[in-house]
Amino acid sequence: NAGVTQTPKFQVLKTGQSMTLQCAQDMNHEYMSWYRQDPGMGLRLIHYSVGAGITDQGEVPNGYNVSRSTTEDFPLRLLSAAPSQTSVYFCASSRGPSGSPLHFGNGTRLTVT
Amino acid sequence: SQQGEEDPQALSIQEGENATMNCSYKTSINNLQWYRQNSGRGLVHLILIRSNEREKHSGRLRVTLDTSKKSSSLLITASRAADTASYFCATDSTGANSKLTFGKGITLSVRP
């Protein structure tokens, strides 16, 4: 039972570099989302998707892009990394955007120097 | 923007004792959820309580919801060292396009 799989687990970037955080789920969930977790800030929603081909912005979308070409995959792209994007990133999925529990991956710890 | 706020921020108890954690929120909700996060791991869903429910149980967990006070509590009975983790409440607000909003979390330490 894989659930939600995130890669990589750790990443160090230099300011200005770009990268893609991968997220895949095998539960046929329509809803997928990306959160960042910072000390003392809880989890903040970056982007979400209610199905293939449909994405929307969350609370803190600046500096990030997403796409959803398949039900299974929801990659998060950092266009030009900044030190403020140093964080732990979590991908989550659920059957729907409301009333269903979220299933989380184990996170990607990103450091931008 | 934070909808749910947990209280206390940190809690340390002895194994076997009960742990009570509280969550307050500001706007009307469809449901409220509690999650646990072990160090270095993703969040794990514990329990969901809908706005028309007042209490739910799951094993050693008991969750209450008081919509008039806009608050919820999570009780863990007979705590174990393995319950040491961070606990988050998340609220699903009413209204179009509302998304699950997490609080900042409570750090629970259970001493053996």
Short mmCIF file of C-alpha atoms in Angstrom, two decimals:
data_model
loop_
_atom_site.label_atom_id
_atom_site.label_comp_id
_atom_site.label_asym_id
_atom_site.label_seq_id
_atom_site.Cartn_x
_atom_site.Cartn_y
_atom_site.Cartn_z
CA ASN A 1 0.00 0.00 0.00
CA ALA A 2 2.04 2.95 -1.29
CA GLY A 3 -0.51 5.73 -0.63
CA VAL A 4 1.10 9.10 -1.36
CA THR A 5 4.73 9.02 -2.48
CA GLN A 6 6.93 12.10 -2.52
CA THR A 7 10.39 12.42 -4.01
CA PRO A 8 13.01 13.48 -3.20
CA LYS A 9 13.07 13.33 0.60
CA PHE A 10 15.80 15.96 0.88
CA GLN A 11 17.02 18.63 -1.51
CA VAL A 12 19.46 21.51 -1.32
CA LEU A 13 19.22 24.25 -3.94
CA LYS A 14 21.11 27.43 -4.60
CA THR A 15 19.16 30.66 -4.95
CA GLY A 16 17.79 30.98 -8.47
CA GLN A 17 17.81 27.28 -9.28
CA SER A 18 14.62 25.52 -10.32
CA MET A 19 13.38 22.08 -9.44
CA THR A 20 10.31 19.87 -9.37
CA LEU A 21 8.99 18.08 -6.32
CA GLN A 22 7.24 14.90 -7.33
CA CYS A 23 4.02 13.55 -5.82
CA ALA A 24 2.13 10.42 -6.82
CA GLN A 25 -0.86 8.65 -5.29
CA ASP A 26 -2.30 5.24 -6.06
CA MET A 27 -5.70 5.62 -4.38
CA ASN A 28 -7.51 7.12 -7.41
CA HIS A 29 -8.16 10.29 -5.43
CA GLU A 30 -9.50 13.25 -7.36
CA TYR A 31 -8.29 15.90 -4.92
CA MET A 32 -4.58 16.60 -4.43
CA SER A 33 -2.83 19.45 -2.69
CA TRP A 34 0.56 20.84 -1.70
CA TYR A 35 1.33 22.33 1.71
CA ARG A 36 4.43 23.84 3.19
CA GLN A 37 5.20 23.50 6.88
CA ASP A 38 7.34 26.06 8.64
CA PRO A 39 8.16 26.26 12.37
CA GLY A 40 5.42 28.09 14.24
CA MET A 41 3.29 28.48 11.10
CA GLY A 42 1.48 25.19 10.84
CA LEU A 43 0.63 23.97 7.34
CA ARG A 44 -0.17 26.44 4.60
CA LEU A 45 -1.82 25.49 1.33
CA ILE A 46 0.21 26.29 -1.79
CA HIS A 47 -1.82 24.84 -4.70
CA TYR A 48 -4.52 22.25 -5.10
CA SER A 49 -6.29 20.27 -7.80
CA VAL A 50 -9.81 18.85 -7.86
CA GLY A 51 -9.07 16.59 -10.83
CA ALA A 52 -6.88 16.06 -13.87
CA GLY A 53 -6.48 19.28 -15.81
CA ILE A 54 -7.83 21.47 -12.99
CA THR A 55 -5.59 23.39 -10.59
CA ASP A 56 -6.04 26.42 -8.38
CA GLN A 57 -4.08 28.59 -5.97
CA GLY A 58 -4.05 28.20 -2.23
CA GLU A 59 -2.90 30.59 0.46
CA VAL A 60 0.78 30.94 -0.55
CA PRO A 61 1.11 30.23 -4.31
CA ASN A 62 3.78 32.76 -5.30
CA GLY A 63 6.95 31.20 -6.65
CA TYR A 64 5.34 27.83 -7.33
CA ASN A 65 3.67 26.22 -10.34
CA VAL A 66 1.64 23.04 -10.58
CA SER A 67 0.02 20.94 -13.27
CA ARG A 68 -2.21 17.86 -13.15
CA SER A 69 -2.03 15.87 -16.36
CA THR A 70 -3.06 12.58 -14.73
CA THR A 71 -5.13 11.60 -11.69
CA GLU A 72 -2.07 10.02 -10.08
CA ASP A 73 0.56 12.76 -10.33
CA PHE A 74 0.72 16.32 -9.02
CA PRO A 75 4.21 17.83 -9.33
CA LEU A 76 5.19 21.12 -7.69
CA ARG A 77 7.67 23.30 -9.56
CA LEU A 78 9.85 25.94 -7.99
CA LEU A 79 10.64 28.37 -10.75
CA SER A 80 13.54 30.31 -9.18
CA ALA A 81 14.29 29.15 -5.66
CA ALA A 82 14.62 31.71 -2.88
CA PRO A 83 15.80 31.24 0.74
CA SER A 84 12.22 32.00 1.86
CA GLN A 85 11.18 28.74 0.20
CA THR A 86 13.28 26.73 2.64
CA SER A 87 10.62 24.53 4.21
CA VAL A 88 9.18 21.05 4.45
CA TYR A 89 6.73 20.36 1.64
CA PHE A 90 3.85 17.90 1.94
CA CYS A 91 1.65 16.51 -0.76
CA ALA A 92 -1.77 15.21 0.22
CA SER A 93 -4.71 13.58 -1.50
CA SER A 94 -8.33 12.77 -0.71
CA ARG A 95 -11.53 11.61 -2.40
CA GLY A 96 -12.80 15.17 -2.50
CA PRO A 97 -12.00 18.71 -1.37
CA SER A 98 -14.46 18.62 1.51
CA GLY A 99 -15.51 16.07 4.08
CA SER A 100 -12.83 13.51 3.31
CA PRO A 101 -9.64 12.83 5.27
CA LEU A 102 -6.37 13.88 3.68
CA HIS A 103 -3.66 11.28 3.09
CA PHE A 104 -0.19 12.78 3.35
CA GLY A 105 3.16 11.85 1.92
CA ASN A 106 6.22 11.88 4.15
CA GLY A 107 7.43 15.22 2.90
CA THR A 108 10.35 16.79 1.08
CA ARG A 109 12.76 18.84 3.19
CA LEU A 110 14.06 21.66 0.98
CA THR A 111 16.91 24.00 1.84
CA VAL A 112 17.68 26.99 -0.37
CA THR A 113 21.07 28.62 0.22
CA SER B 1 -4.64 32.53 7.45
CA GLN B 2 -5.06 30.29 10.50
CA GLN B 3 -8.61 29.24 11.22
CA GLY B 4 -8.05 26.74 14.00
CA GLU B 5 -5.87 27.50 16.99
CA GLU B 6 -4.81 24.71 19.29
CA ASP B 7 -4.28 25.02 23.01
CA PRO B 8 -1.96 24.38 24.76
CA GLN B 9 1.02 24.73 22.43
CA ALA B 10 2.87 22.01 24.33
CA LEU B 11 1.78 19.32 26.78
CA SER B 12 3.88 16.92 28.82
CA ILE B 13 2.25 14.07 30.72
CA GLN B 14 3.11 10.75 32.32
CA GLU B 15 2.30 7.49 30.59
CA GLY B 16 -1.16 6.32 31.62
CA GLU B 17 -2.54 9.81 32.12
CA ASN B 18 -5.14 11.39 29.87
CA ALA B 19 -4.21 14.15 27.44
CA THR B 20 -6.69 16.87 26.51
CA MET B 21 -6.04 19.21 23.61
CA ASN B 22 -8.29 22.04 22.51
CA CYS B 23 -8.96 23.78 19.23
CA SER B 24 -10.85 27.02 18.67
CA TYR B 25 -11.90 28.43 15.34
CA LYS B 26 -13.46 31.61 14.03
CA THR B 27 -15.96 30.90 11.23
CA SER B 28 -18.69 28.35 10.63
CA ILE B 29 -17.49 24.92 9.61
CA ASN B 30 -18.71 21.85 7.75
CA ASN B 31 -16.42 19.58 9.72
CA LEU B 32 -13.34 19.55 11.91
CA GLN B 33 -10.53 17.01 11.69
CA TRP B 34 -7.65 16.02 13.95
CA TYR B 35 -4.30 14.82 12.65
CA ARG B 36 -1.16 13.44 14.26
CA GLN B 37 2.38 14.01 13.03
CA ASN B 38 5.31 11.97 14.26
CA SER B 39 8.73 13.57 13.97
CA GLY B 40 9.99 13.63 10.39
CA ARG B 41 6.80 12.14 8.97
CA GLY B 42 3.65 13.26 7.22
CA LEU B 43 0.38 13.93 8.99
CA VAL B 44 -1.93 11.03 9.72
CA HIS B 45 -5.68 11.50 9.92
CA LEU B 46 -7.18 10.58 13.31
CA ILE B 47 -10.82 11.54 13.31
CA LEU B 48 -13.37 13.72 11.52
CA ILE B 49 -16.38 15.24 13.25
CA ARG B 50 -19.14 16.92 11.30
CA SER B 51 -20.84 20.13 12.35
CA ASN B 52 -24.05 18.30 13.30
CA GLU B 53 -22.19 15.89 15.59
CA ARG B 54 -21.23 16.60 19.18
CA GLU B 55 -18.97 13.69 20.06
CA LYS B 56 -17.08 10.87 18.34
CA HIS B 57 -14.95 8.05 19.59
CA SER B 58 -12.20 6.03 17.97
CA GLY B 59 -10.33 3.62 20.20
CA ARG B 60 -8.64 5.71 22.92
CA LEU B 61 -9.60 8.95 21.18
CA ARG B 62 -12.63 11.05 22.03
CA VAL B 63 -13.42 14.22 20.12
CA THR B 64 -16.08 16.74 21.05
CA LEU B 65 -17.38 19.66 19.05
CA ASP B 66 -19.23 22.68 20.40
CA THR B 67 -20.31 24.81 17.45
CA SER B 68 -21.85 27.46 19.71
CA LYS B 69 -18.43 28.07 21.27
CA LYS B 70 -16.58 27.30 18.03
CA SER B 71 -14.33 24.85 19.80
CA SER B 72 -13.31 21.22 19.78
CA SER B 73 -11.35 19.02 22.11
CA LEU B 74 -9.34 15.85 21.56
CA LEU B 75 -8.97 13.51 24.51
CA ILE B 76 -6.45 10.69 24.45
CA THR B 77 -7.08 8.29 27.30
CA ALA B 78 -4.46 6.10 28.98
CA SER B 79 -1.65 7.70 27.03
CA ARG B 80 1.38 5.76 25.86
CA ALA B 81 4.91 6.84 24.97
CA ALA B 82 4.00 6.09 21.34
CA ASP B 83 1.42 8.90 21.49
CA THR B 84 4.30 11.40 21.62
CA ALA B 85 3.74 13.53 18.51
CA SER B 86 2.35 16.82 17.26
CA TYR B 87 -1.41 17.09 16.94
CA PHE B 88 -3.21 19.41 14.55
CA CYS B 89 -6.80 20.42 14.18
CA ALA B 90 -8.03 21.32 10.71
CA THR B 91 -11.26 23.07 9.88
CA ASP B 92 -13.32 22.79 6.73
CA SER B 93 -15.19 26.08 6.61
CA THR B 94 -18.56 26.64 5.00
CA GLY B 95 -18.76 28.75 1.88
CA ALA B 96 -17.69 28.32 -1.70
CA ASN B 97 -14.15 27.17 -2.41
CA SER B 98 -13.29 26.71 1.23
CA LYS B 99 -10.24 24.58 1.89
CA LEU B 100 -9.05 22.62 4.89
CA THR B 101 -7.13 25.02 7.16
CA PHE B 102 -4.68 23.74 9.74
CA GLY B 103 -3.74 25.13 13.12
CA LYS B 104 -0.15 25.45 14.31
CA GLY B 105 -0.25 22.23 16.29
CA ILE B 106 0.25 20.94 19.83
CA THR B 107 3.38 19.09 20.84
CA LEU B 108 2.51 16.19 23.15
CA SER B 109 5.24 14.44 25.11
CA VAL B 110 4.33 11.29 27.02
CA ARG B 111 6.99 10.33 29.56
CA PRO B 112 7.45 6.60 30.14
#
